[in-house]
Coordinates of C-alpha atoms in Angstrom, one line a residue:
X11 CA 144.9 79.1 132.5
X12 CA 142.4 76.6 131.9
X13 CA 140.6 75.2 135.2
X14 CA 140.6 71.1 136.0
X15 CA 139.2 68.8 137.9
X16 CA 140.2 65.5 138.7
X17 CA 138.0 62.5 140.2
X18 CA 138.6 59.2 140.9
X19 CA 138.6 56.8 144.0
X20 CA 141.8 56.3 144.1
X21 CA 143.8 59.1 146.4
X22 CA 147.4 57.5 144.8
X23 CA 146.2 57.9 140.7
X24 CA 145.1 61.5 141.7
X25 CA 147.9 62.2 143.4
X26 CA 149.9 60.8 140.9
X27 CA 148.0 62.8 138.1
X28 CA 148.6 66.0 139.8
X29 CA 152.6 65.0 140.0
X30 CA 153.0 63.3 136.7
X31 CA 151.5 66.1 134.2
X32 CA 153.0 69.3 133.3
X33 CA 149.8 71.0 133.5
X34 CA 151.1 74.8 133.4
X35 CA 152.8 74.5 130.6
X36 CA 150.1 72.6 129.4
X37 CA 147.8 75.6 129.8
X38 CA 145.8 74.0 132.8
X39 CA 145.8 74.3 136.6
X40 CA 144.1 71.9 139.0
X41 CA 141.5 73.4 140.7
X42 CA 140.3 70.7 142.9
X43 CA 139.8 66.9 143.1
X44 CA 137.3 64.6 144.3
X45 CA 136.9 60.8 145.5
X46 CA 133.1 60.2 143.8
X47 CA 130.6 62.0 141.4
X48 CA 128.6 63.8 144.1
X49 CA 131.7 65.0 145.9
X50 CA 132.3 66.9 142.3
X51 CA 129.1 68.0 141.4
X52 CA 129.5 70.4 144.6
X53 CA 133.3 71.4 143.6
X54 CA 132.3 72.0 139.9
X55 CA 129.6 74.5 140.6
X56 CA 131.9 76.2 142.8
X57 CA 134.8 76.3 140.6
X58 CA 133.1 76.3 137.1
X59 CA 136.3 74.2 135.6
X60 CA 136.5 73.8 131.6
X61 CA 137.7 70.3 132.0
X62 CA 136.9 67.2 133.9
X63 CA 138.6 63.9 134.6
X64 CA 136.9 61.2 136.3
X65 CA 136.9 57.5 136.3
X66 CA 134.6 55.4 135.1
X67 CA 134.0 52.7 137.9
X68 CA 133.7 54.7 141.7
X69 CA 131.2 54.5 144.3
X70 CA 128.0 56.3 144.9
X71 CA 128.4 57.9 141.3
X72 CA 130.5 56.9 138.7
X73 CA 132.1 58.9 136.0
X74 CA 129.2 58.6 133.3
X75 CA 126.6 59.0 136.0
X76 CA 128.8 62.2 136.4
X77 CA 129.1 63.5 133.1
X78 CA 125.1 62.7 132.2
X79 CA 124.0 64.5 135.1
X80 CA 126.4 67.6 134.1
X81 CA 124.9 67.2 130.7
X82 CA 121.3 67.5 132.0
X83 CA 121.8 70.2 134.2
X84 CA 123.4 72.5 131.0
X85 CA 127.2 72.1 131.7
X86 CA 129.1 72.0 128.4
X87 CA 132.9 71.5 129.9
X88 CA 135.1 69.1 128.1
X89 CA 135.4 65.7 129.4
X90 CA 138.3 63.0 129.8
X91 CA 137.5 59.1 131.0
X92 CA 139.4 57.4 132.8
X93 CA 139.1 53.4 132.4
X94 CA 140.8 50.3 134.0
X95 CA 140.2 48.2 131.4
X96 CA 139.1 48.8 127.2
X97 CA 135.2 48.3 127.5
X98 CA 133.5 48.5 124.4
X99 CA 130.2 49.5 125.6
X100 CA 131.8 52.3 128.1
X101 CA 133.2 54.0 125.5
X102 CA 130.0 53.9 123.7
X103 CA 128.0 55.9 126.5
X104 CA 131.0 58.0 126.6
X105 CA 131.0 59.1 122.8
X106 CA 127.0 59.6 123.4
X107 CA 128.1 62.1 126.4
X108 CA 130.5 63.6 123.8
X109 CA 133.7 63.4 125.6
X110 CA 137.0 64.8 124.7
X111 CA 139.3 61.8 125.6
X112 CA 139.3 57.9 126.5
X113 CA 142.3 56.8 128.4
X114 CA 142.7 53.3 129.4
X115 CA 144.9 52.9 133.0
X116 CA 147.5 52.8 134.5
X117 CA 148.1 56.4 132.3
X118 CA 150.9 56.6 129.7
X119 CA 152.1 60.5 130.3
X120 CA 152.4 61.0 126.2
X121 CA 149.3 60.1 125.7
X122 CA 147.4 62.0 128.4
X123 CA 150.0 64.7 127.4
X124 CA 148.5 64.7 123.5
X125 CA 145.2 64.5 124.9
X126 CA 145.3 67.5 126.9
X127 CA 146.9 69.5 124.0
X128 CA 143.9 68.3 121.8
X129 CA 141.2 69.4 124.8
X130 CA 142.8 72.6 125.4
X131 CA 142.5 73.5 121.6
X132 CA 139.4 72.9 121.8
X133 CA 138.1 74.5 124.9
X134 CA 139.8 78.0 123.3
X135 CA 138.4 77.7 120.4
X136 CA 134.9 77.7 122.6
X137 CA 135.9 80.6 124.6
X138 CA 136.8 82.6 121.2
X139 CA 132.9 81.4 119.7
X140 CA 131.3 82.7 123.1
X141 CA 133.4 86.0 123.1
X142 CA 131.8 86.6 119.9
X143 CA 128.5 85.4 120.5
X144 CA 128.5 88.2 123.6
X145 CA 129.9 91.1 121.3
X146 CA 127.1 89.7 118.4
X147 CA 124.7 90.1 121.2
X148 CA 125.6 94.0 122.4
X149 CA 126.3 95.3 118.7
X150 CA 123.0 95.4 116.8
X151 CA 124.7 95.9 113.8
X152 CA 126.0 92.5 114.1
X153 CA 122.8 91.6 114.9
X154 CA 121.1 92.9 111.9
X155 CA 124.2 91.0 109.9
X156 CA 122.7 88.0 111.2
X157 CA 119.3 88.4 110.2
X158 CA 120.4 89.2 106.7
X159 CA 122.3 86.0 106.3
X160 CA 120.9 83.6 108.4
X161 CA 122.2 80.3 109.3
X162 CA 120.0 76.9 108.4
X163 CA 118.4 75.6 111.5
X164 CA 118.6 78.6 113.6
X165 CA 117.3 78.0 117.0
X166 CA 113.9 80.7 116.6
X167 CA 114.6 81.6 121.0
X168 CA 118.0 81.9 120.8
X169 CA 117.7 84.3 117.8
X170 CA 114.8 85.7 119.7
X171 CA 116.7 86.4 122.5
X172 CA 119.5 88.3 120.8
X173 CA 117.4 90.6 119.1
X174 CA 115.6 91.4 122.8
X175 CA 119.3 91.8 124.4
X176 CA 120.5 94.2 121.5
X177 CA 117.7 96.4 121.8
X178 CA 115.8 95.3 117.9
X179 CA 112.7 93.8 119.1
X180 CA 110.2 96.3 117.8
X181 CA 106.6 96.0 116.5
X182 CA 107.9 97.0 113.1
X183 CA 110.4 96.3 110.7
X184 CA 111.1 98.3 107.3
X185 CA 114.2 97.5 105.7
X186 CA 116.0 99.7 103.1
X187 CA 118.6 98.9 100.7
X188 CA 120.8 101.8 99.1
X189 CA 123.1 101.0 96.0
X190 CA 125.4 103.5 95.0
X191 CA 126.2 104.3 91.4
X192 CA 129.8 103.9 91.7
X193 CA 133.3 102.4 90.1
X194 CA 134.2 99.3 92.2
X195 CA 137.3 101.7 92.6
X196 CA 135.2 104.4 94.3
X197 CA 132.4 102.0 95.8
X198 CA 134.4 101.1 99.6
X199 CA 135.3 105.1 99.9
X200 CA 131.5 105.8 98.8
X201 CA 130.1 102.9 101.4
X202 CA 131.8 104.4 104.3
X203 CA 130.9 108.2 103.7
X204 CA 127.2 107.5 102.8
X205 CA 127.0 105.0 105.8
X206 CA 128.6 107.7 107.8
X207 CA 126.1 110.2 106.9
X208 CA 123.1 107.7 107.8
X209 CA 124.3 106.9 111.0
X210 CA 124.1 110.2 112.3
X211 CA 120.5 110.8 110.5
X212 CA 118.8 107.8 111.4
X213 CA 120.8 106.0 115.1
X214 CA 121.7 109.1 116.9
X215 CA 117.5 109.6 116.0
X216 CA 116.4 106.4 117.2
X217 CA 115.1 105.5 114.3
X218 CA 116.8 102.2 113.8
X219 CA 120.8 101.0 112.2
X220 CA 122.8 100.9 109.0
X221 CA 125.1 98.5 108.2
X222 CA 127.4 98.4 105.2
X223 CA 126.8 94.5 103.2
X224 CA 128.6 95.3 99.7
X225 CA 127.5 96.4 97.5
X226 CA 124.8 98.0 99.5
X227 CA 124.2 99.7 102.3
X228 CA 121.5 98.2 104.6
X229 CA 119.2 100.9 106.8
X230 CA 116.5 98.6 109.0
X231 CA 114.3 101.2 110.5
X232 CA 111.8 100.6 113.2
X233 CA 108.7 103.1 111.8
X234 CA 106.8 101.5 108.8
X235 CA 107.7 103.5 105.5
X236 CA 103.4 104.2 104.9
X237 CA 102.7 106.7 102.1
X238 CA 104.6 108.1 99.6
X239 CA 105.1 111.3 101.3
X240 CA 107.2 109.5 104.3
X241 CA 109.1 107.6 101.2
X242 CA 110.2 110.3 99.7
X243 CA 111.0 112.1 102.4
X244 CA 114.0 109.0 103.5
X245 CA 114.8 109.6 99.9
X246 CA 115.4 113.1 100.0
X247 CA 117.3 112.6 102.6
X248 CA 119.3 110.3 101.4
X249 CA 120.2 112.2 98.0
X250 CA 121.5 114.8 100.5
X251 CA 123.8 113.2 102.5
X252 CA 124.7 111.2 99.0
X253 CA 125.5 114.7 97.2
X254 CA 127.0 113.8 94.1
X255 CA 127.3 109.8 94.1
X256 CA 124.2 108.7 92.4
X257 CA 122.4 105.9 93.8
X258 CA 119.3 103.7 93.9
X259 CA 117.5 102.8 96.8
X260 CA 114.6 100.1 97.3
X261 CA 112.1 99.2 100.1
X262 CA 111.5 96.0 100.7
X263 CA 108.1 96.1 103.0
X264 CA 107.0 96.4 106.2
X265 CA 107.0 93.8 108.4
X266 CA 106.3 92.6 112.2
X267 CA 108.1 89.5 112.7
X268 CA 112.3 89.4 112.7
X269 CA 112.2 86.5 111.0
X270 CA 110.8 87.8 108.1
X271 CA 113.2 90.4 107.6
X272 CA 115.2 88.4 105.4
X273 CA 112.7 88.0 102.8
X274 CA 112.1 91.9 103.2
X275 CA 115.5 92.3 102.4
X276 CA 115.4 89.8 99.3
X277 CA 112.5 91.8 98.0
X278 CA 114.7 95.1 98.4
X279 CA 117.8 94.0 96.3
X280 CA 115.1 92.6 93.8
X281 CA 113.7 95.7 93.7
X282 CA 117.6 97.6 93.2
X283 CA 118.0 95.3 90.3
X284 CA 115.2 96.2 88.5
X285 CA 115.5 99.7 89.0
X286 CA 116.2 100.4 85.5
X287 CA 112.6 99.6 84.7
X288 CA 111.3 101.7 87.5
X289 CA 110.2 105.4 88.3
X290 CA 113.8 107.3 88.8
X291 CA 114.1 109.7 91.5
X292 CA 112.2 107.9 94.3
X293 CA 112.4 105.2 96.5
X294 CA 111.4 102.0 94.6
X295 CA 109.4 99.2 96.1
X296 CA 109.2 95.7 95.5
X297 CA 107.4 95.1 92.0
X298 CA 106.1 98.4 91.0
X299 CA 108.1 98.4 87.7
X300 CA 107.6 101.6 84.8
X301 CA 106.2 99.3 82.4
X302 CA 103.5 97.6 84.3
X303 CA 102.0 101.4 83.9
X304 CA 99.1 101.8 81.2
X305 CA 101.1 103.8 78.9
X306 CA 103.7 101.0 78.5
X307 CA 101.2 98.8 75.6
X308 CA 100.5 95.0 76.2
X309 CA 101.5 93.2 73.0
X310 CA 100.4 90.9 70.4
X311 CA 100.8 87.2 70.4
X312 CA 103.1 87.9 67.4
X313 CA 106.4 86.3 67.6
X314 CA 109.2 88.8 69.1
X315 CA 110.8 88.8 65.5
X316 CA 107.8 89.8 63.9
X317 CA 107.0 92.2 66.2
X318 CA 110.9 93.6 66.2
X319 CA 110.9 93.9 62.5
X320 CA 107.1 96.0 62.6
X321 CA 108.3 98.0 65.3
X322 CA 111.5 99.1 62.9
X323 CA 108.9 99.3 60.1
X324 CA 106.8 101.8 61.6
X325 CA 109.8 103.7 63.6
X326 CA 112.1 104.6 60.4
X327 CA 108.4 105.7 58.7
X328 CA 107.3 107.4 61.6
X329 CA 110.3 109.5 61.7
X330 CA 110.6 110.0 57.9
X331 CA 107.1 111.0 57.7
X332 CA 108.1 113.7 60.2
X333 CA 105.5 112.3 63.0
X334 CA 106.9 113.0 66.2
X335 CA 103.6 111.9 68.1
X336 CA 103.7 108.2 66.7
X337 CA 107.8 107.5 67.9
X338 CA 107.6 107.3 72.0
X339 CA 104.4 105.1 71.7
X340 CA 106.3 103.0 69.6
X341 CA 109.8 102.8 71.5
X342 CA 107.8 101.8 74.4
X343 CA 106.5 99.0 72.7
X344 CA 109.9 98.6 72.0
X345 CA 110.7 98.6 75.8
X346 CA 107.4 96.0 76.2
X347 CA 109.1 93.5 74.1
X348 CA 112.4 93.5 75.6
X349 CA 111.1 93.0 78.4
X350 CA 109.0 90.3 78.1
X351 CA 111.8 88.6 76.7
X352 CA 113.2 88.7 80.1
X353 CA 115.9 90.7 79.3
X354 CA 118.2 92.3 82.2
X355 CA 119.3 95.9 82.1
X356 CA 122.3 95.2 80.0
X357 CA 120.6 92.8 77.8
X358 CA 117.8 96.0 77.6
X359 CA 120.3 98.4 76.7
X360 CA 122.3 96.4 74.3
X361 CA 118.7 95.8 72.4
X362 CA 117.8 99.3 71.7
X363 CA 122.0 99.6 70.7
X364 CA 120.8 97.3 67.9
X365 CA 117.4 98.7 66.8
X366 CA 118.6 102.4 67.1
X367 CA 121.4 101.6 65.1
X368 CA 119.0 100.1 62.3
X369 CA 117.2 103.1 62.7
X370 CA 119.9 105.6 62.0
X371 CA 121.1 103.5 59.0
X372 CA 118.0 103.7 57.3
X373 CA 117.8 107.4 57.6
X374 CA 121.2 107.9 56.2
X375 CA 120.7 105.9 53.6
X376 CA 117.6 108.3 52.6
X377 CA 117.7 110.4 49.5
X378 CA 115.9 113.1 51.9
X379 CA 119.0 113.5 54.8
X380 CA 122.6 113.5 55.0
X381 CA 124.3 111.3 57.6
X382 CA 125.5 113.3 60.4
X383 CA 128.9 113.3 61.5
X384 CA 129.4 109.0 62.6
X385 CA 131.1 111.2 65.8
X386 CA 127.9 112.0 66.9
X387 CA 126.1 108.9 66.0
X388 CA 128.6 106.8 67.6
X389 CA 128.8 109.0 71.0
X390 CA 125.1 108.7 71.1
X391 CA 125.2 105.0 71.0
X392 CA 128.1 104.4 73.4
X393 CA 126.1 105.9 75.9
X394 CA 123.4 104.0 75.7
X395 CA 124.8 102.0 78.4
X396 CA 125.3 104.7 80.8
X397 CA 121.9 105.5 81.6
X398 CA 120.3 104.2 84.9
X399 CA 116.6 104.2 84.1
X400 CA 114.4 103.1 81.0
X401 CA 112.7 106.0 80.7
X402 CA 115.6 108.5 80.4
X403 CA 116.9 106.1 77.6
X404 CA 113.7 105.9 75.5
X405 CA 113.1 110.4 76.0
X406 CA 117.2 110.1 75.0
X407 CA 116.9 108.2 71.5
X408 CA 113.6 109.8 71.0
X409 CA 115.3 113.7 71.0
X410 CA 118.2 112.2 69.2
X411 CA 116.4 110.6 66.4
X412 CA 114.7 113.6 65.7
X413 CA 117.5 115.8 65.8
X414 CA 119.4 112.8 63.3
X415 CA 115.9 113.7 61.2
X416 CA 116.1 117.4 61.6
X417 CA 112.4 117.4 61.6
X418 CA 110.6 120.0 63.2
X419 CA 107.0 118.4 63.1
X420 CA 104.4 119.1 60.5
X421 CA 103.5 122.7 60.0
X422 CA 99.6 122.1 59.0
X423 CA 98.0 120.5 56.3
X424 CA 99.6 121.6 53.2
X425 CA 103.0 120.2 55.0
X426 CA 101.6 117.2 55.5
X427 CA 100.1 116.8 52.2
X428 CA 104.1 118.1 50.8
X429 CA 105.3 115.1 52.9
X430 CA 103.3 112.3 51.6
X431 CA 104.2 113.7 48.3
X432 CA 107.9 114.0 49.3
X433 CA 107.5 110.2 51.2
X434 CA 106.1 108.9 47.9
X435 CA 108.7 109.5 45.3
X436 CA 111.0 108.3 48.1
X437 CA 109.3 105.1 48.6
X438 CA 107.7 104.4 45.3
X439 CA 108.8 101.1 44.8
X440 CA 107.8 99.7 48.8
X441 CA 104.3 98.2 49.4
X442 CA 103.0 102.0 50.0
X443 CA 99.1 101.9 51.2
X444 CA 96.9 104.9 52.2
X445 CA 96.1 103.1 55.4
X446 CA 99.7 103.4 56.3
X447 CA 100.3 106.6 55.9
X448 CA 97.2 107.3 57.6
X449 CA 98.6 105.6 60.5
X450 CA 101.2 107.5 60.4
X451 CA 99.8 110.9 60.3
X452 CA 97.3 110.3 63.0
X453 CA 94.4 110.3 60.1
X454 CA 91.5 107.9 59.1
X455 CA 92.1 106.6 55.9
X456 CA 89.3 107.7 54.1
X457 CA 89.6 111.3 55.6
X458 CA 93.2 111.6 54.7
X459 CA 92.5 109.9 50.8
X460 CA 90.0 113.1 50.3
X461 CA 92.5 115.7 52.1
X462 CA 95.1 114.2 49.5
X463 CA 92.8 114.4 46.1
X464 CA 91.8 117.5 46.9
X465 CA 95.1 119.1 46.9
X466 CA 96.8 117.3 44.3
X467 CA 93.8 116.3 42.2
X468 CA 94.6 113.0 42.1
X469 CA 93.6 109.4 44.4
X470 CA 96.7 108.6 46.3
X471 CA 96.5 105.4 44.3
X472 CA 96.6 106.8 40.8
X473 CA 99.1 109.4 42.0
X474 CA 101.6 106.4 43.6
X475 CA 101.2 104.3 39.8
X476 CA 102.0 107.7 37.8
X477 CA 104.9 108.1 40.1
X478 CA 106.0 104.5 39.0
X479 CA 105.6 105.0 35.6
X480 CA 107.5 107.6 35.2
X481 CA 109.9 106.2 36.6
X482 CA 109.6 102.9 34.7
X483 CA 109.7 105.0 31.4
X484 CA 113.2 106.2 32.7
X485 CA 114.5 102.7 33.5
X486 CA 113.1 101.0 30.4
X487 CA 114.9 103.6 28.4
X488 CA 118.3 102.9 30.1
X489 CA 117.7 99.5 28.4
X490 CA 116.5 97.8 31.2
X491 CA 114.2 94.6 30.9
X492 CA 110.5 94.8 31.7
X493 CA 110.2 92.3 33.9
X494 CA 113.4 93.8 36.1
X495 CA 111.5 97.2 36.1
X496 CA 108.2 96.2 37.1
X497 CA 110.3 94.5 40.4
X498 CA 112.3 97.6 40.3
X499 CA 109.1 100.1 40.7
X500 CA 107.0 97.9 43.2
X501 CA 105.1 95.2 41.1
X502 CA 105.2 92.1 42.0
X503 CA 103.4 90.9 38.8
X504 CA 104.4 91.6 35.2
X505 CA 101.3 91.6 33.6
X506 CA 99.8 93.8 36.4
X507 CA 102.8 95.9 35.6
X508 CA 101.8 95.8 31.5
X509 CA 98.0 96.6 32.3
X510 CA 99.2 99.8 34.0
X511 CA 101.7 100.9 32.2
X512 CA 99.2 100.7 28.6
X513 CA 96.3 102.5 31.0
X514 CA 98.9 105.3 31.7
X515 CA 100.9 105.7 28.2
X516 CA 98.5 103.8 25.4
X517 CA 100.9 101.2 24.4
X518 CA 102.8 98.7 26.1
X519 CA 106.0 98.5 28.1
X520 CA 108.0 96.9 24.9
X521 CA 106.2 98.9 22.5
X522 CA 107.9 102.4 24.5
X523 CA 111.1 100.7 24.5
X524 CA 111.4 99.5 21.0
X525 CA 108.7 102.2 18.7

C-alpha cells in the first residue's frame, strides 16, 4: 500500500477525505493527517509517505510553503493541492513545485478518484526505477553496461558514486573486446560459453568483469595490459578457453579515469573491425594496422586505375616469367591500394576476387599453360572471402598462382636466358623492352642485355625484330595486308615496319609477298 498524508485546517474536509475515498482499493492508506505545514513536516519524516495532500491557504505554513520546503530538504513524494477557489498564479507555483494534482474544493469524489489512480501510477513506476537503480548499483556488470552506453548528461557524482558502491573504482582501466568468428546461428551459444569460461579466469581472480554486449564480449580488467608479453599472455588465454571458435580480440588502451572508458571501448571495436588488416594471432590494439609496416610500399600519386592496371601488368609477367620473388612485393601493393581507397574488409576481399580472377585468365589464355580444372579455380576464388586476415589472403593467392603457373622458380642462368627466349616468342607482338624484363628477373638492364648476347649471340633487340619477322613472313604469306601485319607483330608504324623488314630480308614487305 502506498502511504498518505492529508493536511488541511479544516478537521471536517479531513475527516471527510478520509470517509469519502476508497483509498484501499485505491492502493493507498492514510498514515496520518495534520492541521498546518509544520505539524507535517514532523509526521512526514516520521512516516516517509509517497503522497501528500495539503491545502493551499492554512496558518503558520501553507501548502506551497510545505511542498518548497520538502523540495529543498530532498523529498521527491508526489503532491496533490488542494484549493478553495481556481487561482491562476497558485497553480503556477504549484506546477514549478511539480505537483501531481490540482483540485479545486469542495472535492468532486471522481475526480480526486482519477487523480489518485494517475498518482499511484506514477509513484510505482518510481519505486520500479529505484529498484533498479539499487540492483544497477550492487551488480558491476550492470555497472560496466552503463559505462559502455552512457546516457547524455550524466550526473559525473552520481556515476561516481555507483562505480565506488559496486566495487570499480580502481586506478586503472584496460578494456578488452572479444569477437567470435561465428554464424549468427552459433554466436548466443558461443557468447555464453566463452563468457562462462572468462568469468571463472578473470572474477573469481580479481582481475576485473566480463559482460556479454553482442556481438562481443566485453572483459574491463583493473591491471594495465603493458608489454606485449602480458598481451599475449590474455590472449593465450583466451584461445584456450575459446578452443575451436575462432575469434578476434582488441585492446582499447589503458586508462585512469571511468569516464573515459567509453572511448577505450570505441577504440577496441575499431580496432575488431579492422582486424583484417592487422597481425593475426595476437591481441590487436587500436591503430597498429599490417600495412602501416615498412614492407607494405607507399604508393605513387598515380591514379588508382593506373596503378590497378600496372599492378596486373607486372603480376601476369612476373608470374609468366617464372619470378616468384617479384609477386608478394607486388600483391602488397595491391593490398596498399585497396586500402587507401578506404575499402572495408569485404570491399578488400571482393577487390583481389577481381584482380586474381584477371590474373588467372591471362595465364590460361597463354600458349605456355593449360587452364586448370575451372573446379579448382573457382573453389580458390569462393574462398577468398573466408579468410580473416590480409596477410593469410595475399600468402593464399600467392601459393595458388604459382601452383596455377606450375613454375618452380628459375634453375640458374641458362633457365633464365630459355625463359626470356620462351617469354619472347610469346609476347612478340606487346611493347617488350629489356628494361622490363630486367625488372622482372631482378637484373640491371645493361647486365642482363650482355648475359642475353652472350648466349644467344644476338642484342635482345635484334633477336625481338627477327622474331617478328618471321613471323610477319608467315602472315604476309597467308595473304595478309602489310599494314595489318606490322599491327599484328608489334609496330605501331608501317614504314618503321618496311625499314625493318628490307634490313632483315633485302627487299620489301610487298616485294616478299608478290616476287
Amino acid at each position: 500500500m502506498i502511504k498518505a498524508v492529508i493536511v488541511d485546517d479544516e478537521p471536517k474536509l479531513r475527516q471527510g477525505l478520509q470517509t469519502l475515498i476508497a483509498w484501499e482499493s485505491l492502493g493507498f492508506t492514510i498514515a496520518a493527517t495534520a492541521g498546518n505545514g509544520r505539524d507535517a513536516l514532523k509526521i512526514i519524516e516520521d512516516e516517509e509517505p509517497e503522497l501528500l495532500i495539503a491545502d493551499i491557504r492554512m496558518p503558520v505554513m501553507d501548502g506551497l510553503q510545505l511542498i518548497q520546503h520538502l523540495r529543498s530538504a530532498g523529498h521527491q513524494l508526489q503532491c496533490i493541492i488542494l484549493s478553495g477557489y481556481a487561482d491562476f498564479e497558485y497553480a503556477k507555483q504549484a506546477i514549478k513545485y511539480g505537483v501531481a494534482g490540482y483540485l479545486v474544493k469542495p472535492v468532486n469524489i471522481a475526480e480526486m478518484t482519477a487523480t489518485l489512480k494517475l498518482v499511484r501510477g506514477q509513484i510505482e513506476e518510481e519505486r520500479l526505477r529505484r529498484d533498479w537503480n539499487r540492483t544497477q548499483v550492487k551488480n558491476p556488470e550492470l555497472c560496466l553496461q552503463k559505462l559502455l552506453n552512457p546516457e547524455k548528461n550524466e550526473d559525473p557524482a552520481a556515476l561516481r558514486s555507483m562505480i565506488r558502491q559496486t566495487g570499480l573504482l580502481w586506478s586503472h582501466y584496460e578494456i578488452v573486446v572479444i569477437s567470435p568468428r561465428v554464424s549468427e546461428a552459433d554466436r548466443s551459444e558461443s557468447l555464453s560459453r566463452l563468457s562462462a569460461g572468462l568469468k571463472r579466469g578473470i572474477e573469481e581472480r580479481n582481475r576485473g568483469i566480463v559482460t556479454e554486449s553482442p556481438p562481443y564480449i566485453i572483459l574491463l580488467l583493473n591491471a594495465p595490459l603493458h608489454g606485449r608479453l602480458r598481451r599475449d599472455q590474455l590472449y593465450e588465454e583466451i584461445r584456450c578457453i575459446a578452443g575451436d571458435t575462432r575469434f578476434i580480440a582488441a585492446t582499447g588502451g589503458t586508462v585512469t579515469e571511468p569516464g573515459h572508458i567509453y572511448n577505450a571501448y570505441v577504440n577496441a571495436r575499431q580496432a575488431v573491425k579492422q582486424a583484417f588488416f592487422s597481425f593475426h594471432d595476437r591481441l590487436l590494439e587500436p591503430g597498429l594496422i599490417l600495412l602501416s609496416s615498412p614492407e607494405f610500399p607507399c604508393l605513387s600519386g598515380d591514379t588508382d586505375e593506373k596503378v590497378l592496371d600496372d599492378l596486373i601488368f607486372r603480376l601476369y609477367y612476373s608470374l609468366d616469367a617464372g619470378n616468384k620473388s617479384m609477386v608478394m612485393p607486388l600483391l602488397k601493393e595491391a593490398a596498399a591500394l585497396f586500402y587507401r581507397q578506404e575499402q572495408e574488409e569485404k570491399s578488400v576481399k571482393q577487390s583481389f576476387f577481381f584482380l586474381t580472377n584477371a590474373i588467372i585468365h591471362r595465364l590460361a589464355a597463354s600458349s605456355r599453360i593449360e587452364p586448370k580444372e575451372m573446379e579448382s579455380v573457382s573453389r580458390f576464388l569462393n574462398g577468398i572471402y573466408q579468410y580473416d586476415y590480409l596477410l593469410d589472403l595475399l600468402e593464399e593467392t600467392h601459393h595458388f598462382l604459382f601452383e596455377f603457373t606450375e613454375d618452380s622458380g628459375p634453375k640458374g642462368k641458362e633457365q633464365e636466358i630459355k625463359q626470356m627466349i620462351d617469354f619472347i616468342h610469346r609476347h612478340y607482338a606487346e611493347d617488350l623492352r629489356l628494361s622490363t624484363l630486367a625488372g622482372l628477373l631482378n637484373y640491371s638492364t645493361p647486365y642482363l642485355g650482355q648475359l642475353f648476347r652472350s648466349k644467344t649471340g644476338e642484342y635482345f633487340n635484334t633477336y625481338l625484330d627477327k622474331v617478328r619477322i618471321q613471323k610477319a613472313k608467315e602472315l604476309l604469306a597467308q595473304g595478309m595486308k602489310v599494314y595489318e601485319v606490322a599491327e599484328l607483330i608489334g609496330y605501331a608504324s608501317v614504314n618503321y615496319f618496311f625499314s625493318k623488314f628490307k634490313k632483315y630480308e633485302g627487299r620489301s614487305p610487298s616485294e616478299y609477298k608478290n616476287p
